[in-house]
mmCIF file of C-alpha atoms in Angstrom:
data_model
loop_
_atom_site.group_PDB
_atom_site.id
_atom_site.type_symbol
_atom_site.label_atom_id
_atom_site.label_comp_id
_atom_site.label_asym_id
_atom_site.label_seq_id
_atom_site.Cartn_x
_atom_site.Cartn_y
_atom_site.Cartn_z
ATOM 1 C CA MET A 1 58.416 36.564 157.141
ATOM 2 C CA ALA A 2 60.670 35.923 154.182
ATOM 3 C CA ILE A 3 64.288 36.820 154.596
ATOM 4 C CA SER A 4 65.446 36.425 151.024
ATOM 5 C CA ALA A 5 65.822 40.163 150.472
ATOM 6 C CA GLN A 6 69.209 41.650 149.778
ATOM 7 C CA PRO A 7 71.019 42.402 153.014
ATOM 8 C CA PRO A 8 71.329 46.084 153.819
ATOM 9 C CA GLU A 9 74.557 47.992 153.837
ATOM 10 C CA PRO A 10 75.401 48.704 157.470
ATOM 11 C CA ALA A 11 75.771 52.242 158.609
ATOM 12 C CA GLY A 12 79.505 51.989 158.960
ATOM 13 C CA GLY A 13 80.161 52.001 155.238
ATOM 14 C CA GLY A 14 82.126 48.778 155.092
ATOM 15 C CA GLY A 15 85.181 49.608 157.163
ATOM 16 C CA PRO A 16 86.323 48.328 160.488
ATOM 17 C CA ASP A 17 85.242 51.522 162.245
ATOM 18 C CA GLY A 18 81.666 51.091 161.172
ATOM 19 C CA GLY A 19 81.549 47.413 161.969
ATOM 20 C CA SER A 20 80.447 46.268 158.512
ATOM 21 C CA LEU A 21 80.990 42.615 157.876
ATOM 22 C CA VAL A 22 78.715 42.106 154.913
ATOM 23 C CA GLY A 23 81.465 41.198 152.532
ATOM 24 C CA ASP A 24 82.833 38.673 154.976
ATOM 25 C CA GLY A 25 79.297 37.487 155.646
ATOM 26 C CA GLU A 26 78.654 36.745 151.961
ATOM 27 C CA ALA A 27 81.890 34.778 151.711
ATOM 28 C CA PHE A 28 80.994 33.049 154.934
ATOM 29 C CA GLY A 29 77.509 32.193 153.658
ATOM 30 C CA ASP A 30 78.860 30.704 150.412
ATOM 31 C CA ARG A 31 81.044 28.166 152.206
ATOM 32 C CA SER A 32 79.866 24.669 153.024
ATOM 33 C CA LEU A 33 81.659 25.111 156.332
ATOM 34 C CA SER A 34 78.696 27.197 157.466
ATOM 35 C CA GLN A 35 76.472 24.122 157.695
ATOM 36 C CA GLY A 36 79.118 22.200 159.600
ATOM 37 C CA LEU A 37 79.434 25.022 162.100
ATOM 38 C CA SER A 38 75.656 25.104 162.505
ATOM 39 C CA VAL A 39 75.616 21.392 163.332
ATOM 40 C CA LEU A 40 78.498 21.825 165.793
ATOM 41 C CA VAL A 41 76.788 24.745 167.531
ATOM 42 C CA GLY A 42 73.473 22.878 167.724
ATOM 43 C CA LEU A 43 75.024 19.743 169.197
ATOM 44 C CA GLY A 44 77.075 21.749 171.672
ATOM 45 C CA LEU A 45 73.946 23.584 172.835
ATOM 46 C CA CYS A 46 72.045 20.305 173.336
ATOM 47 C CA VAL A 47 74.872 18.813 175.418
ATOM 48 C CA THR A 48 75.096 21.989 177.498
ATOM 49 C CA MET A 49 71.357 22.028 178.224
ATOM 50 C CA LEU A 50 71.427 18.313 179.039
ATOM 51 C CA GLY A 51 74.198 18.955 181.571
ATOM 52 C CA LEU A 52 72.218 21.828 183.066
ATOM 53 C CA GLY A 53 69.214 19.564 183.549
ATOM 54 C CA CYS A 54 71.408 16.907 185.154
ATOM 55 C CA ALA A 55 72.588 19.463 187.720
ATOM 56 C CA VAL A 56 69.045 20.215 188.919
ATOM 57 C CA GLU A 57 67.553 18.194 191.767
ATOM 58 C CA LEU A 58 63.789 18.269 192.159
ATOM 59 C CA GLY A 59 64.002 18.549 195.960
ATOM 60 C CA GLN A 60 66.230 21.614 195.802
ATOM 61 C CA LEU A 61 64.054 23.103 193.066
ATOM 62 C CA GLY A 62 60.988 22.761 195.288
ATOM 63 C CA GLN A 63 62.766 24.463 198.185
ATOM 64 C CA GLN A 64 63.845 27.360 196.004
ATOM 65 C CA LEU A 65 60.335 27.799 194.633
ATOM 66 C CA ARG A 66 58.977 28.059 198.177
ATOM 67 C CA ARG A 67 61.569 30.744 198.890
ATOM 68 C CA PRO A 68 62.294 32.140 195.425
ATOM 69 C CA VAL A 69 65.325 34.331 196.166
ATOM 70 C CA GLY A 70 67.363 32.610 193.432
ATOM 71 C CA LEU A 71 64.533 33.059 190.944
ATOM 72 C CA LEU A 72 64.256 36.767 191.768
ATOM 73 C CA LEU A 73 68.008 37.309 191.481
ATOM 74 C CA ALA A 74 68.085 35.506 188.126
ATOM 75 C CA LEU A 75 65.226 37.694 186.898
ATOM 76 C CA LEU A 76 66.855 40.956 187.987
ATOM 77 C CA GLY A 77 70.361 40.024 186.899
ATOM 78 C CA GLN A 78 69.780 38.375 183.531
ATOM 79 C CA PHE A 79 66.701 40.202 182.231
ATOM 80 C CA VAL A 80 66.943 43.648 183.822
ATOM 81 C CA ALA A 81 70.607 44.466 184.451
ATOM 82 C CA MET A 82 72.410 42.725 181.572
ATOM 83 C CA PRO A 83 70.056 43.754 178.700
ATOM 84 C CA LEU A 84 70.251 47.348 179.928
ATOM 85 C CA VAL A 85 74.072 47.163 180.083
ATOM 86 C CA ALA A 86 74.208 45.761 176.538
ATOM 87 C CA PHE A 87 71.877 48.479 175.247
ATOM 88 C CA LEU A 88 73.818 51.309 176.898
ATOM 89 C CA LEU A 89 77.164 50.002 175.638
ATOM 90 C CA ALA A 90 75.789 49.719 172.103
ATOM 91 C CA LEU A 91 74.690 53.372 172.295
ATOM 92 C CA ILE A 92 77.889 54.631 173.935
ATOM 93 C CA PHE A 93 80.109 52.982 171.291
ATOM 94 C CA ALA A 94 77.704 53.940 168.450
ATOM 95 C CA LEU A 95 77.501 50.422 167.015
ATOM 96 C CA ASP A 96 75.849 49.804 163.685
ATOM 97 C CA GLU A 97 72.638 47.790 163.659
ATOM 98 C CA VAL A 98 74.263 44.391 162.979
ATOM 99 C CA ALA A 99 76.768 44.663 165.816
ATOM 100 C CA ALA A 100 74.115 46.138 168.110
ATOM 101 C CA VAL A 101 71.781 43.178 167.554
ATOM 102 C CA ALA A 102 74.598 40.731 168.315
ATOM 103 C CA VAL A 103 75.481 42.587 171.530
ATOM 104 C CA LEU A 104 71.823 42.843 172.586
ATOM 105 C CA LEU A 105 71.251 39.172 171.909
ATOM 106 C CA CYS A 106 74.191 38.225 174.115
ATOM 107 C CA GLY A 107 73.053 40.605 176.849
ATOM 108 C CA CYS A 108 69.539 39.115 176.850
ATOM 109 C CA CYS A 109 70.739 35.498 177.108
ATOM 110 C CA PRO A 110 70.278 33.532 180.343
ATOM 111 C CA GLY A 111 73.135 32.430 182.566
ATOM 112 C CA GLY A 112 75.606 29.809 181.368
ATOM 113 C CA ASN A 113 77.188 26.678 182.797
ATOM 114 C CA LEU A 114 80.574 28.357 183.208
ATOM 115 C CA SER A 115 79.244 30.120 186.299
ATOM 116 C CA ASN A 116 78.549 26.769 187.994
ATOM 117 C CA LEU A 117 82.167 25.702 187.561
ATOM 118 C CA MET A 118 83.517 29.059 188.729
ATOM 119 C CA SER A 119 81.228 29.044 191.777
ATOM 120 C CA VAL A 120 82.879 25.827 192.914
ATOM 121 C CA LEU A 121 86.324 27.433 192.619
ATOM 122 C CA VAL A 122 85.367 30.433 194.786
ATOM 123 C CA ASP A 123 83.579 28.358 197.454
ATOM 124 C CA GLY A 124 80.209 29.696 196.369
ATOM 125 C CA ASP A 125 76.700 28.377 196.972
ATOM 126 C CA MET A 126 76.301 25.655 194.357
ATOM 127 C CA ASN A 127 72.579 25.171 194.977
ATOM 128 C CA LEU A 128 71.996 28.892 194.411
ATOM 129 C CA SER A 129 74.197 28.868 191.298
ATOM 130 C CA ILE A 130 72.378 25.947 189.681
ATOM 131 C CA ILE A 131 68.931 27.270 190.548
ATOM 132 C CA MET A 132 69.774 30.703 189.118
ATOM 133 C CA THR A 133 71.072 29.168 185.880
ATOM 134 C CA ALA A 134 68.048 26.889 185.498
ATOM 135 C CA SER A 135 65.586 29.653 186.412
ATOM 136 C CA SER A 136 67.041 32.156 183.965
ATOM 137 C CA THR A 137 67.003 29.530 181.197
ATOM 138 C CA LEU A 138 63.307 28.842 181.751
ATOM 139 C CA LEU A 139 62.461 32.544 182.087
ATOM 140 C CA ALA A 140 64.322 33.237 178.829
ATOM 141 C CA LEU A 141 61.586 31.444 176.896
ATOM 142 C CA PHE A 142 59.328 34.460 177.475
ATOM 143 C CA LEU A 143 61.575 37.302 178.621
ATOM 144 C CA MET A 144 64.411 37.046 176.097
ATOM 145 C CA PRO A 145 62.214 37.811 173.024
ATOM 146 C CA LEU A 146 60.514 40.579 175.045
ATOM 147 C CA CYS A 147 63.842 42.204 175.963
ATOM 148 C CA LEU A 148 65.058 41.953 172.372
ATOM 149 C CA TRP A 149 61.870 43.592 171.113
ATOM 150 C CA ILE A 150 62.085 46.432 173.666
ATOM 151 C CA TYR A 151 65.760 47.302 173.247
ATOM 152 C CA SER A 152 65.906 46.921 169.460
ATOM 153 C CA ARG A 153 63.386 49.777 168.988
ATOM 154 C CA HIS A 154 66.281 52.219 168.688
ATOM 155 C CA TRP A 155 67.288 50.523 165.413
ATOM 156 C CA ILE A 156 63.734 49.770 164.246
ATOM 157 C CA ASN A 157 64.211 51.445 160.857
ATOM 158 C CA THR A 158 67.013 49.080 159.854
ATOM 159 C CA ALA A 159 66.461 45.878 157.919
ATOM 160 C CA VAL A 160 68.294 43.643 160.388
ATOM 161 C CA VAL A 161 65.866 44.657 163.153
ATOM 162 C CA GLN A 162 62.816 44.489 160.912
ATOM 163 C CA LEU A 163 63.866 40.941 160.040
ATOM 164 C CA LEU A 164 64.687 40.088 163.669
ATOM 165 C CA PRO A 165 63.362 36.509 163.926
ATOM 166 C CA LEU A 166 61.731 36.660 167.368
ATOM 167 C CA GLY A 167 59.668 33.588 166.503
ATOM 168 C CA ALA A 168 62.785 31.629 165.609
ATOM 169 C CA VAL A 169 64.449 32.820 168.819
ATOM 170 C CA SER A 170 61.492 31.521 170.842
ATOM 171 C CA LEU A 171 61.583 28.245 168.912
ATOM 172 C CA THR A 172 65.294 27.798 169.626
ATOM 173 C CA LEU A 173 64.697 28.512 173.304
ATOM 174 C CA GLY A 174 61.769 26.093 173.387
ATOM 175 C CA SER A 175 63.885 23.355 171.843
ATOM 176 C CA THR A 176 66.288 23.587 174.804
ATOM 177 C CA LEU A 177 63.534 22.462 177.189
ATOM 178 C CA LEU A 178 63.711 18.894 175.878
ATOM 179 C CA PRO A 179 67.375 18.219 176.839
ATOM 180 C CA ILE A 180 66.856 20.071 180.139
ATOM 181 C CA GLY A 181 63.857 17.883 180.984
ATOM 182 C CA LEU A 182 65.773 14.783 179.957
ATOM 183 C CA GLY A 183 68.647 15.820 182.218
ATOM 184 C CA VAL A 184 66.297 16.303 185.195
ATOM 185 C CA LEU A 185 64.896 12.808 184.570
ATOM 186 C CA VAL A 186 68.398 11.322 184.439
ATOM 187 C CA ARG A 187 69.273 13.054 187.730
ATOM 188 C CA TYR A 188 66.124 11.652 189.352
ATOM 189 C CA ARG A 189 66.669 8.052 188.233
ATOM 190 C CA HIS A 190 70.431 7.725 187.732
ATOM 191 C CA PRO A 191 72.352 10.243 189.904
ATOM 192 C CA ARG A 192 75.793 8.823 189.070
ATOM 193 C CA ALA A 193 75.161 9.052 185.339
ATOM 194 C CA ALA A 194 73.932 12.618 185.872
ATOM 195 C CA ASP A 195 77.182 13.580 187.609
ATOM 196 C CA LEU A 196 79.136 12.224 184.639
ATOM 197 C CA LEU A 197 76.958 14.121 182.133
ATOM 198 C CA VAL A 198 77.473 17.369 184.045
ATOM 199 C CA LYS A 199 81.247 16.982 183.685
ATOM 200 C CA ILE A 200 80.879 16.111 179.993
ATOM 201 C CA SER A 201 78.746 19.216 179.388
ATOM 202 C CA LEU A 202 81.344 21.486 180.998
ATOM 203 C CA TRP A 203 84.112 20.012 178.880
ATOM 204 C CA SER A 204 81.939 20.235 175.747
ATOM 205 C CA LEU A 205 81.508 23.955 176.408
ATOM 206 C CA LEU A 206 85.260 24.487 176.373
ATOM 207 C CA VAL A 207 85.888 22.161 173.422
ATOM 208 C CA THR A 208 83.128 23.713 171.306
ATOM 209 C CA LEU A 209 84.433 27.243 171.843
ATOM 210 C CA VAL A 210 87.997 26.207 171.015
ATOM 211 C CA ILE A 211 86.893 24.409 167.827
ATOM 212 C CA LEU A 212 84.824 27.386 166.707
ATOM 213 C CA PHE A 213 87.768 29.734 167.207
ATOM 214 C CA ILE A 214 90.141 27.420 165.315
ATOM 215 C CA LEU A 215 87.778 26.786 162.390
ATOM 216 C CA THR A 216 86.838 30.430 162.064
ATOM 217 C CA GLY A 217 90.399 31.685 162.330
ATOM 218 C CA THR A 218 91.978 29.175 159.940
ATOM 219 C CA MET A 219 89.315 28.248 157.388
ATOM 220 C CA LEU A 220 87.339 31.487 157.175
ATOM 221 C CA GLY A 221 90.423 33.647 157.214
ATOM 222 C CA PRO A 222 92.233 35.656 159.885
ATOM 223 C CA ASP A 223 90.887 38.883 158.349
ATOM 224 C CA LEU A 224 87.422 37.971 159.693
ATOM 225 C CA LEU A 225 88.514 38.781 163.236
ATOM 226 C CA ALA A 226 90.456 41.772 161.973
ATOM 227 C CA HIS A 227 87.261 43.225 160.431
ATOM 228 C CA ILE A 228 85.471 43.239 163.772
ATOM 229 C CA PRO A 229 85.660 46.846 165.019
ATOM 230 C CA ALA A 230 87.656 47.750 168.100
ATOM 231 C CA SER A 231 84.479 48.979 169.787
ATOM 232 C CA VAL A 232 83.066 45.429 169.696
ATOM 233 C CA TYR A 233 86.214 44.086 171.353
ATOM 234 C CA ALA A 234 85.875 46.797 174.019
ATOM 235 C CA ILE A 235 82.263 45.801 174.694
ATOM 236 C CA ALA A 236 83.266 42.135 174.930
ATOM 237 C CA VAL A 237 85.700 43.168 177.678
ATOM 238 C CA LEU A 238 83.399 45.561 179.549
ATOM 239 C CA MET A 239 80.127 43.597 179.553
ATOM 240 C CA PRO A 240 81.300 40.702 181.749
ATOM 241 C CA LEU A 241 82.999 43.120 184.159
ATOM 242 C CA ALA A 242 79.794 45.125 184.449
ATOM 243 C CA GLY A 243 77.835 41.926 185.006
ATOM 244 C CA TYR A 244 80.154 40.728 187.779
ATOM 245 C CA ALA A 245 79.993 44.121 189.525
ATOM 246 C CA LEU A 246 76.215 44.459 189.207
ATOM 247 C CA GLY A 247 75.663 40.909 190.432
ATOM 248 C CA TYR A 248 77.778 41.493 193.526
ATOM 249 C CA GLY A 249 75.986 44.754 194.202
ATOM 250 C CA LEU A 250 72.594 43.097 193.753
ATOM 251 C CA ALA A 251 73.457 40.369 196.251
ATOM 252 C CA THR A 252 74.722 43.032 198.682
ATOM 253 C CA VAL A 253 71.391 44.846 198.454
ATOM 254 C CA PHE A 254 69.681 41.581 199.396
ATOM 255 C CA LYS A 255 72.093 41.319 202.383
ATOM 256 C CA MET A 256 73.358 37.915 201.321
ATOM 257 C CA PRO A 257 76.461 36.309 202.914
ATOM 258 C CA PRO A 258 79.829 36.692 201.126
ATOM 259 C CA HIS A 259 79.849 33.245 199.476
ATOM 260 C CA CYS A 260 76.377 33.942 198.000
ATOM 261 C CA ARG A 261 77.532 37.355 196.762
ATOM 262 C CA ARG A 262 80.356 35.702 194.846
ATOM 263 C CA THR A 263 77.884 33.232 193.374
ATOM 264 C CA VAL A 264 75.408 35.882 192.218
ATOM 265 C CA SER A 265 78.268 37.940 190.772
ATOM 266 C CA LEU A 266 79.466 35.064 188.589
ATOM 267 C CA GLU A 267 75.917 34.103 187.608
ATOM 268 C CA THR A 268 75.146 37.601 186.392
ATOM 269 C CA GLY A 269 78.317 38.120 184.364
ATOM 270 C CA CYS A 270 78.483 34.664 182.735
ATOM 271 C CA GLN A 271 76.078 34.443 179.784
ATOM 272 C CA ASN A 272 75.055 31.325 177.867
ATOM 273 C CA VAL A 273 77.281 32.054 174.871
ATOM 274 C CA GLN A 274 76.447 28.736 173.209
ATOM 275 C CA LEU A 275 72.779 29.718 173.102
ATOM 276 C CA CYS A 276 73.676 33.154 171.714
ATOM 277 C CA THR A 277 75.927 31.624 169.049
ATOM 278 C CA ALA A 278 73.227 29.111 168.103
ATOM 279 C CA ILE A 279 70.590 31.831 167.672
ATOM 280 C CA LEU A 280 72.891 34.037 165.598
ATOM 281 C CA LYS A 281 74.028 31.088 163.500
ATOM 282 C CA LEU A 282 70.738 29.254 163.049
ATOM 283 C CA THR A 283 68.133 32.021 162.837
ATOM 284 C CA PHE A 284 69.874 34.773 160.845
ATOM 285 C CA PRO A 285 70.993 34.395 157.215
ATOM 286 C CA PRO A 286 74.826 34.396 157.079
ATOM 287 C CA GLU A 287 74.963 37.200 154.529
ATOM 288 C CA LEU A 288 72.927 39.402 156.868
ATOM 289 C CA ILE A 289 74.615 38.819 160.227
ATOM 290 C CA GLY A 290 78.090 38.360 158.726
ATOM 291 C CA GLY A 291 80.956 37.644 161.064
ATOM 292 C CA MET A 292 79.179 39.153 164.069
ATOM 293 C CA TYR A 293 78.257 35.624 165.098
ATOM 294 C CA MET A 294 81.804 35.773 166.521
ATOM 295 C CA PHE A 295 80.773 38.266 169.212
ATOM 296 C CA PRO A 296 79.514 35.657 171.708
ATOM 297 C CA LEU A 297 82.778 33.763 171.216
ATOM 298 C CA LEU A 298 84.732 36.901 172.049
ATOM 299 C CA TYR A 299 82.463 37.439 175.027
ATOM 300 C CA ALA A 300 83.122 33.855 176.145
ATOM 301 C CA LEU A 301 86.870 34.418 175.877
ATOM 302 C CA PHE A 302 86.862 37.556 178.002
ATOM 303 C CA GLN A 303 84.245 36.398 180.505
ATOM 304 C CA SER A 304 86.319 33.252 181.106
ATOM 305 C CA ALA A 305 89.550 35.248 181.477
ATOM 306 C CA GLU A 306 87.950 37.735 183.870
ATOM 307 C CA ALA A 307 86.268 34.968 185.881
ATOM 308 C CA GLY A 308 89.666 33.266 186.056
ATOM 309 C CA LEU A 309 91.165 36.450 187.518
ATOM 310 C CA PHE A 310 88.241 36.556 189.968
ATOM 311 C CA VAL A 311 89.111 33.025 191.086
ATOM 312 C CA LEU A 312 92.840 33.812 191.282
ATOM 313 C CA VAL A 313 92.316 36.882 193.459
ATOM 314 C CA TYR A 314 89.993 34.898 195.720
ATOM 315 C CA LYS A 315 92.498 32.059 196.090
ATOM 316 C CA MET A 316 95.233 34.534 196.984
ATOM 317 C CA TYR A 317 93.386 36.915 199.296
ATOM 318 C CA GLY A 318 89.877 35.701 200.073
ATOM 319 C CA ARG A 319 90.338 32.063 201.022
ATOM 320 C CA ASP A 320 91.463 32.866 204.575
ATOM 321 C CA SER A 321 88.393 35.010 205.228
ATOM 322 C CA TYR A 322 86.178 32.168 204.015
ATOM 323 C CA LYS A 323 87.891 29.757 206.425
ATOM 324 C CA GLN A 324 87.434 32.220 209.293
ATOM 325 C CA GLU A 325 83.803 32.656 208.334
ATOM 326 C CA THR A 326 83.261 28.890 208.324
ATOM 327 C CA LEU A 327 85.138 28.533 211.624
ATOM 328 C CA GLY A 328 83.005 31.267 213.140
ATOM 329 C CA GLU A 329 79.845 29.449 212.127
ATOM 330 C CA GLU A 330 81.135 26.267 213.770
ATOM 331 C CA GLU A 331 82.004 28.152 216.984
ATOM 332 C CA ASP A 332 78.536 29.673 217.068
ATOM 333 C CA THR A 333 77.088 26.219 216.724
ATOM 334 C CA ASP A 334 79.239 24.900 219.598
ATOM 335 C CA ILE A 335 78.289 27.798 221.866
ATOM 336 C CA SER A 336 74.627 27.331 221.100
ATOM 337 C CA TYR A 337 74.924 23.640 221.856
ATOM 338 C CA LYS A 338 76.648 24.292 225.188
ATOM 339 C CA LYS A 339 73.996 26.783 226.172
ATOM 340 C CA LEU A 340 71.314 24.304 225.254
ATOM 341 C CA LYS A 341 72.932 21.615 227.412
ATOM 342 C CA GLU A 342 73.255 24.038 230.329
ATOM 343 C CA GLU A 343 69.600 24.936 230.060
ATOM 344 C CA GLU A 344 68.702 21.257 230.193
ATOM 345 C CA ILE A 345 70.407 20.899 233.644
ATOM 346 C CA ALA A 346 67.688 21.856 236.089
ATOM 347 C CA ASP A 347 68.360 23.462 239.474
ATOM 348 C CA THR A 348 67.771 20.653 241.995
ATOM 349 C CA SER A 349 68.459 22.590 245.191
ATOM 350 C CA TYR A 350 65.028 21.846 246.606
ATOM 351 C CA GLY A 351 64.163 18.547 244.988
ATOM 352 C CA THR A 352 63.856 16.522 241.816
ATOM 353 C CA VAL A 353 60.777 15.326 240.078
ATOM 354 C CA THR A 354 60.541 11.587 239.383
ATOM 355 C CA THR A 355 57.886 9.493 237.733
ATOM 356 C CA GLU A 356 56.728 6.106 238.892
ATOM 357 C CA GLU A 357 54.325 3.555 237.640
ATOM 358 C CA HIS A 358 50.637 4.426 237.219
ATOM 359 C CA ASN A 359 51.758 7.909 236.089
ATOM 360 C CA SER A 360 52.239 9.052 239.663
ATOM 361 C CA ILE A 361 54.537 11.973 240.397
ATOM 362 C CA GLN A 362 56.513 12.153 243.616
ATOM 363 C CA MET A 363 58.800 14.875 244.958
ATOM 364 C CA GLU A 364 61.974 13.456 246.470
ATOM 365 C CA PRO A 365 63.840 15.713 248.923
ATOM 366 C CA THR A 366 67.539 16.162 248.418
ATOM 367 C CA GLN A 367 70.315 17.376 250.659
ATOM 368 C CA THR A 368 71.624 20.847 250.134
ATOM 369 C CA ALA A 369 75.010 21.964 251.295
ATOM 370 C CA LEU A 370 75.045 24.681 253.834
#
């Protein structure tokens, strides 16, 4: 469908309260910097997906598929809970259609690599974290366009939703499969190189977000951030918190151990903001989406800050309980081992059984103390 039509005037009437960023979007679209940002976002997304693939081991993937708890949690967290949270927040704060689409798009994204790093810091289950991230990324190929289509019906009469490029979204998601597959191959053949690429991808995530903030704030003008309505900032704060809480509750319903609950919590609240930024930047015309491509960057800022507080609280108050939990598991193992050894010692009060050549069995009497 052609998207050369004039962009609509958002419902907010052009002010910060309504969330209109069309004027800023036109200025943004006229700058050659837009193409440079698109290249930066695309490269950052490829490196991130390559790192995700390098973190996946085929053996662990096979085990998880035979017992698909991680797959089920990724499905419920990323494509049931978070899209619904994004939709409800957009309604509660009465966002205009442009801001609502940006929020919905972020809410429908799969999990991001930040959760893998944070899971390490809270002594989480790394295998579960990686499998959930990989599973949600693969499921996004089909479920993300479906969720966008379902939840955007409320704004169906607006041009931004009528021009919602679901085909381009699917194409962008499909293009991420190539670096993921390449990363899995690197992990299979060159594990050391894969470990290095995983670290590079995590650093690239941080560097890309910092560069985008600096370029947008300095070259596109500080007023761009000032034109984003306060309601959008509030949603960027509340969405990760809701995701962390829902993820922990979901893992509690499944009766998972504490370290797995922390993992699922972080996986649910941490979205793939690079993918969201890439879709907003590469599939929507700049004059239509305006400066709302900044929403995933704001989300990344607050989800990182809140995850950092999560880690800090755990380091201060939860680390001792984790050590006691680990110690308890070791004691259980020792007790079980002792019991096993005791069971192996047979009662020889009346005799012992010995074997001789030719497979003969003879009972030898023994002395018993009276």
